[in-house]
Amino acid sequence: MPPSLLRHASRWAAVAACGVVSGRAVAQQASWVDARATMTAQVFQQALLPGPGGVGAPLELALPVMTTAFLRFGAVDLPGAPDALGGELSAWGRLGPRDGWLGDGDVTTASAQLRTGRWRLTVGRQVTLPGTSRFVRFDGVTAGVRVGAVDVDAYAGWVALPRWSLPRGAWVLGFLGEALEDPRLREAQNRAGQLTAGARVGLRAGPVRALVGFHEQRDAVGLAVRAVSADVQGQPLAWLALGGHGSLDLTGLAVGGGKPVGVSEARLFADVVGLAFGTASLDYSFQNTALLLPQTSVLAAFGGGAWHEVGAELTAQLPARVRVTGRGAGQVYERGVPGGRGLVRARWSPGLEGRWLVQGELQRTQTAENGFHQVRVGARGRLLRQVSAAVDASLFLYDRPVLGLRESMTGVVSAEWAFGRQLRLLVSTTVLRTPYAAFEVQGLARLVFEWDPATAGGLP
C-alpha cells in the first residue's frame, strides 16, 4: 500500500463484536469431535485512494465482518477397523469492505483420513509440507505406509490457490481497473488447474531421523516447481544434538537453457544441551527465496536475493529467576555485501507462581539496504485472580531515513477479565508512529466463550 494512502487511512478502529465458541464432545468410546467458530466485526474509516497531489481523500465508513470455523473428528470405528476414520473441515468468509457487500470466502481444508494397520489414506483438500517449499494446499489424495523403521508417503492433486494468486501478471486496481484490464491477458496468465505431485521417504534408526522428499508442480505454461529435499537430525551424545536441511531446485535442469541446479535452502545446526547454566548453539543457513516460489509465477521475481548466515546463541539461567539470551550472526548477501544481527534479551519472572514476567531486549540489525537498532520493553502479569494485563513497547532507530523518518514507535496495552471458567473479555489499544503511518490508534475488544462438555457438565 502506498505511504500516502496509509497516511490518510483511518486513525481509529474498534471491534464491534467478536465471539469464539469451542467445543469438544467425547463419545462413549474413543471417538472425538473438536469444533471452533470465530466471528469478528470491525468498524473503521478508510481512504481508498489518495487525493490529487497527496491531498486528503474523502473517508468512507467500512464495516467488515469476518468468520472462520473448523471441525475435526477422529478415532471413528469402521467395521473391522476400530479408530480408523477421521476428518477435518475449515473455512472462512468475509463480508465487505473491499467488495462492498458481495463478500468472499474459501474452504481451507476438507478432507477425510483413513488409518488401518500400517496403511493411511487422506482424500480431499489438504495441506502438505513437502520440504521444498513453505506449504502446498491441494485437492487430491495422499497415501502412506509404514514398514518397520521406514515411512513412505505419496501425494497428487490440483493446487488450491488463494484468490490473489489466480493471475500471474498485474493490472491497475481501483476505479480504472476494469477499464484497463485485458480479459485475454488475464486468461493467458491464469494459474488455475495447476497440478502437483510428490513423495517422501522417512527413516528412524535409533536417535537418528532422516527424510528425503520430491515435489513437482505444473501448469498450462509448463513446469513451475521441481525440487528435492533432505532432512536429518540426531543426538549422538547426551549433550549434543546435530541436524541439517537442504533443498535443490531442479526446474532449470528440467527446462534446459543452460540454467544449472540451484540450492534453494540449506541449514546446519549444533545444539549443546544439558549444561548447568543453560544451552548453547551454533548454526549456518543459506536462503535463496526466489527458488522457493513457483518459477512460472510473477511472485518469484519478488523473492529477494540470496544470503548466507553463520550465528551462535547462548542462553544462561541466572539467580533470582533471570534468564539472559545473547545471539550474534554474520551475513553475506549477493555481490559480497556484508550484514549482521545481534541480540541481547533478559527475562525476569519474580515469585514462584510465575504470575509476572518482565522482559527487555536490545537488537542491532544490518542489512544490505539499511540498518537499525531496536529497543523493546514489556511486562505481563496477573493483577488479580481474574484480571491480567500486559504492556509492550518498541523503538526502532534507522541508520538512513525511511520516507524522511529515522525512527518508529509502537506500543500495545491490553487487559483481560475472566468471568468464570468459560467466559473471558479482552480489551487492548495499539499506538503506532512509523514512516508508513504518521499516527495510528487501534482499539480491540474480544469476547471469548469456551465450552468443553467433558468438564463443563455437558455431554459425557
Tab-separated table of N, CA, C and O in Angstrom, residues 157-200:
chain	number	residue	atom	x	y	z
A	157	GLY	N	-2.493	-34.124	-6.854
A	157	GLY	CA	-3.758	-33.411	-6.932
A	157	GLY	C	-3.613	-32.079	-7.630
A	157	GLY	O	-2.584	-31.785	-8.263
A	158	TRP	N	-4.657	-31.240	-7.523
A	158	TRP	CA	-4.703	-29.917	-8.105
A	158	TRP	C	-4.427	-28.888	-7.019
A	158	TRP	O	-5.056	-28.907	-5.954
A	159	VAL	N	-3.510	-27.967	-7.283
A	159	VAL	CA	-3.156	-26.946	-6.308
A	159	VAL	C	-4.349	-26.025	-6.080
A	159	VAL	O	-4.976	-25.553	-7.032
A	160	ALA	N	-4.682	-25.789	-4.813
A	160	ALA	CA	-5.760	-24.870	-4.436
A	160	ALA	C	-5.131	-23.512	-4.162
A	160	ALA	O	-4.485	-23.301	-3.138
A	161	LEU	N	-5.301	-22.579	-5.080
A	161	LEU	CA	-4.662	-21.278	-4.991
A	161	LEU	C	-5.548	-20.283	-4.272
A	161	LEU	O	-6.764	-20.286	-4.461
A	162	PRO	N	-4.976	-19.397	-3.446
A	162	PRO	CA	-5.779	-18.306	-2.879
A	162	PRO	C	-6.179	-17.332	-3.967
A	162	PRO	O	-5.647	-17.338	-5.081
A	163	ARG	N	-7.123	-16.459	-3.640
A	163	ARG	CA	-7.688	-15.575	-4.644
A	163	ARG	C	-6.624	-14.720	-5.335
A	163	ARG	O	-6.621	-14.549	-6.537
A	164	TRP	N	-5.683	-14.150	-4.574
A	164	TRP	CA	-4.738	-13.218	-5.170
A	164	TRP	C	-3.678	-13.921	-6.002
A	164	TRP	O	-2.904	-13.280	-6.707
A	165	SER	N	-3.616	-15.251	-5.978
A	165	SER	CA	-2.629	-15.976	-6.772
A	165	SER	C	-3.170	-16.375	-8.130
A	165	SER	O	-2.450	-16.975	-8.924
A	166	LEU	N	-4.426	-16.066	-8.431
A	166	LEU	CA	-5.023	-16.528	-9.676
A	166	LEU	C	-4.280	-16.016	-10.902
A	166	LEU	O	-3.891	-16.785	-11.768
A	167	PRO	N	-4.011	-14.703	-11.037
A	167	PRO	CA	-3.255	-14.247	-12.201
A	167	PRO	C	-1.761	-14.236	-11.917
A	167	PRO	O	-1.337	-14.050	-10.784
A	168	ARG	N	-0.947	-14.420	-12.949
A	168	ARG	CA	0.491	-14.337	-12.788
A	168	ARG	C	1.006	-12.954	-13.125
A	168	ARG	O	2.155	-12.642	-12.898
A	169	GLY	N	0.199	-12.115	-13.689
A	169	GLY	CA	0.624	-10.763	-14.008
A	169	GLY	C	0.051	-9.769	-13.016
A	169	GLY	O	-0.371	-10.126	-11.923
A	170	ALA	N	0.038	-8.506	-13.384
A	170	ALA	CA	-0.504	-7.456	-12.525
A	170	ALA	C	-1.264	-6.473	-13.389
A	170	ALA	O	-0.953	-6.276	-14.560
A	171	TRP	N	-2.279	-5.849	-12.820
A	171	TRP	CA	-3.034	-4.840	-13.550
A	171	TRP	C	-3.453	-3.754	-12.573
A	171	TRP	O	-3.370	-3.920	-11.354
A	172	VAL	N	-3.892	-2.635	-13.104
A	172	VAL	CA	-4.230	-1.495	-12.278
A	172	VAL	C	-5.502	-1.794	-11.510
A	172	VAL	O	-6.508	-2.215	-12.076
A	173	LEU	N	-5.453	-1.539	-10.201
A	173	LEU	CA	-6.626	-1.723	-9.361
A	173	LEU	C	-7.302	-0.376	-9.131
A	173	LEU	O	-6.724	0.677	-9.372
A	174	GLY	N	-8.488	-0.417	-8.612
A	174	GLY	CA	-9.188	0.824	-8.320
A	174	GLY	C	-10.256	1.116	-9.351
A	174	GLY	O	-10.787	0.231	-10.016
A	175	PHE	N	-10.577	2.397	-9.536
A	175	PHE	CA	-11.689	2.779	-10.397
A	175	PHE	C	-11.407	2.487	-11.870
A	175	PHE	O	-12.321	2.255	-12.652
A	176	LEU	N	-10.119	2.509	-12.291
A	176	LEU	CA	-9.781	2.290	-13.689
A	176	LEU	C	-9.453	0.845	-13.989
A	176	LEU	O	-9.170	0.505	-15.130
A	177	GLY	N	-9.440	0.004	-12.975
A	177	GLY	CA	-9.007	-1.371	-13.171
A	177	GLY	C	-9.830	-2.125	-14.188
A	177	GLY	O	-9.297	-2.782	-15.081
A	178	GLU	N	-11.146	-2.040	-14.093
A	178	GLU	CA	-11.996	-2.793	-15.006
A	178	GLU	C	-11.848	-2.303	-16.438
A	178	GLU	O	-11.935	-3.083	-17.390
A	179	ALA	N	-11.586	-1.003	-16.615
A	179	ALA	CA	-11.463	-0.470	-17.966
A	179	ALA	C	-10.139	-0.856	-18.619
A	179	ALA	O	-10.059	-1.042	-19.826
A	180	LEU	N	-9.065	-0.965	-17.817
A	180	LEU	CA	-7.749	-1.227	-18.370
A	180	LEU	C	-7.414	-2.704	-18.435
A	180	LEU	O	-6.463	-3.086	-19.116
A	181	GLU	N	-8.143	-3.550	-17.755
A	181	GLU	CA	-7.816	-4.964	-17.730
A	181	GLU	C	-8.187	-5.623	-19.058
A	181	GLU	O	-9.287	-5.446	-19.573
A	182	ASP	N	-7.273	-6.385	-19.622
A	182	ASP	CA	-7.496	-7.104	-20.866
A	182	ASP	C	-7.898	-8.528	-20.526
A	182	ASP	O	-7.095	-9.285	-19.983
A	183	PRO	N	-9.127	-8.969	-20.814
A	183	PRO	CA	-9.544	-10.329	-20.463
A	183	PRO	C	-8.658	-11.396	-21.081
A	183	PRO	O	-8.408	-12.430	-20.479
A	184	ARG	N	-8.149	-11.144	-22.308
A	184	ARG	CA	-7.295	-12.146	-22.942
A	184	ARG	C	-5.978	-12.294	-22.200
A	184	ARG	O	-5.459	-13.397	-22.058
A	185	LEU	N	-5.431	-11.166	-21.705
A	185	LEU	CA	-4.192	-11.231	-20.940
A	185	LEU	C	-4.404	-11.990	-19.646
A	185	LEU	O	-3.586	-12.836	-19.250
A	186	ARG	N	-5.503	-11.726	-18.962
A	186	ARG	CA	-5.761	-12.405	-17.701
A	186	ARG	C	-5.945	-13.910	-17.913
A	186	ARG	O	-5.466	-14.714	-17.119
A	187	GLU	N	-6.616	-14.301	-18.978
A	187	GLU	CA	-6.821	-15.713	-19.240
A	187	GLU	C	-5.497	-16.398	-19.543
A	187	GLU	O	-5.253	-17.533	-19.122
A	188	ALA	N	-4.583	-15.710	-20.270
A	188	ALA	CA	-3.277	-16.291	-20.575
A	188	ALA	C	-2.437	-16.453	-19.327
A	188	ALA	O	-1.527	-17.283	-19.284
A	189	GLN	N	-2.725	-15.647	-18.281
A	189	GLN	CA	-1.945	-15.698	-17.043
A	189	GLN	C	-2.638	-16.503	-15.954
A	189	GLN	O	-2.213	-16.483	-14.809
A	190	ASN	N	-3.668	-17.213	-16.298
A	190	ASN	CA	-4.443	-17.966	-15.323
A	190	ASN	C	-3.638	-19.161	-14.815
A	190	ASN	O	-3.185	-19.991	-15.599
A	191	ARG	N	-3.456	-19.245	-13.507
A	191	ARG	CA	-2.721	-20.358	-12.916
A	191	ARG	C	-3.652	-21.448	-12.409
A	191	ARG	O	-3.201	-22.408	-11.788
A	192	ALA	N	-4.946	-21.303	-12.613
A	192	ALA	CA	-5.871	-22.333	-12.151
A	192	ALA	C	-5.581	-23.646	-12.873
A	192	ALA	O	-5.154	-23.665	-14.027
A	193	GLY	N	-5.840	-24.748	-12.196
A	193	GLY	CA	-5.601	-26.052	-12.784
A	193	GLY	C	-4.184	-26.550	-12.631
A	193	GLY	O	-3.792	-27.535	-13.262
A	194	GLN	N	-3.382	-25.904	-11.789
A	194	GLN	CA	-2.007	-26.339	-11.573
A	194	GLN	C	-1.992	-27.686	-10.862
A	194	GLN	O	-2.660	-27.882	-9.845
A	195	LEU	N	-1.210	-28.617	-11.393
A	195	LEU	CA	-1.108	-29.961	-10.839
A	195	LEU	C	0.122	-30.075	-9.963
A	195	LEU	O	1.149	-29.434	-10.205
A	196	THR	N	0.047	-30.922	-8.947
A	196	THR	CA	1.184	-31.159	-8.072
A	196	THR	C	1.267	-32.635	-7.735
A	196	THR	O	0.253	-33.352	-7.715
A	197	ALA	N	2.481	-33.090	-7.477
A	197	ALA	CA	2.722	-34.472	-7.071
A	197	ALA	C	4.035	-34.520	-6.316
A	197	ALA	O	4.933	-33.692	-6.538
A	198	GLY	N	4.157	-35.479	-5.426
A	198	GLY	CA	5.387	-35.591	-4.664
A	198	GLY	C	5.399	-36.850	-3.828
A	198	GLY	O	4.419	-37.598	-3.757
A	199	ALA	N	6.543	-37.069	-3.175
A	199	ALA	CA	6.711	-38.255	-2.335
A	199	ALA	C	7.727	-37.949	-1.255
A	199	ALA	O	8.615	-37.092	-1.427
A	200	ARG	N	7.600	-38.651	-0.121
A	200	ARG	CA	8.527	-38.527	0.992
A	200	ARG	C	8.864	-39.916	1.517
A	200	ARG	O	7.984	-40.786	1.627
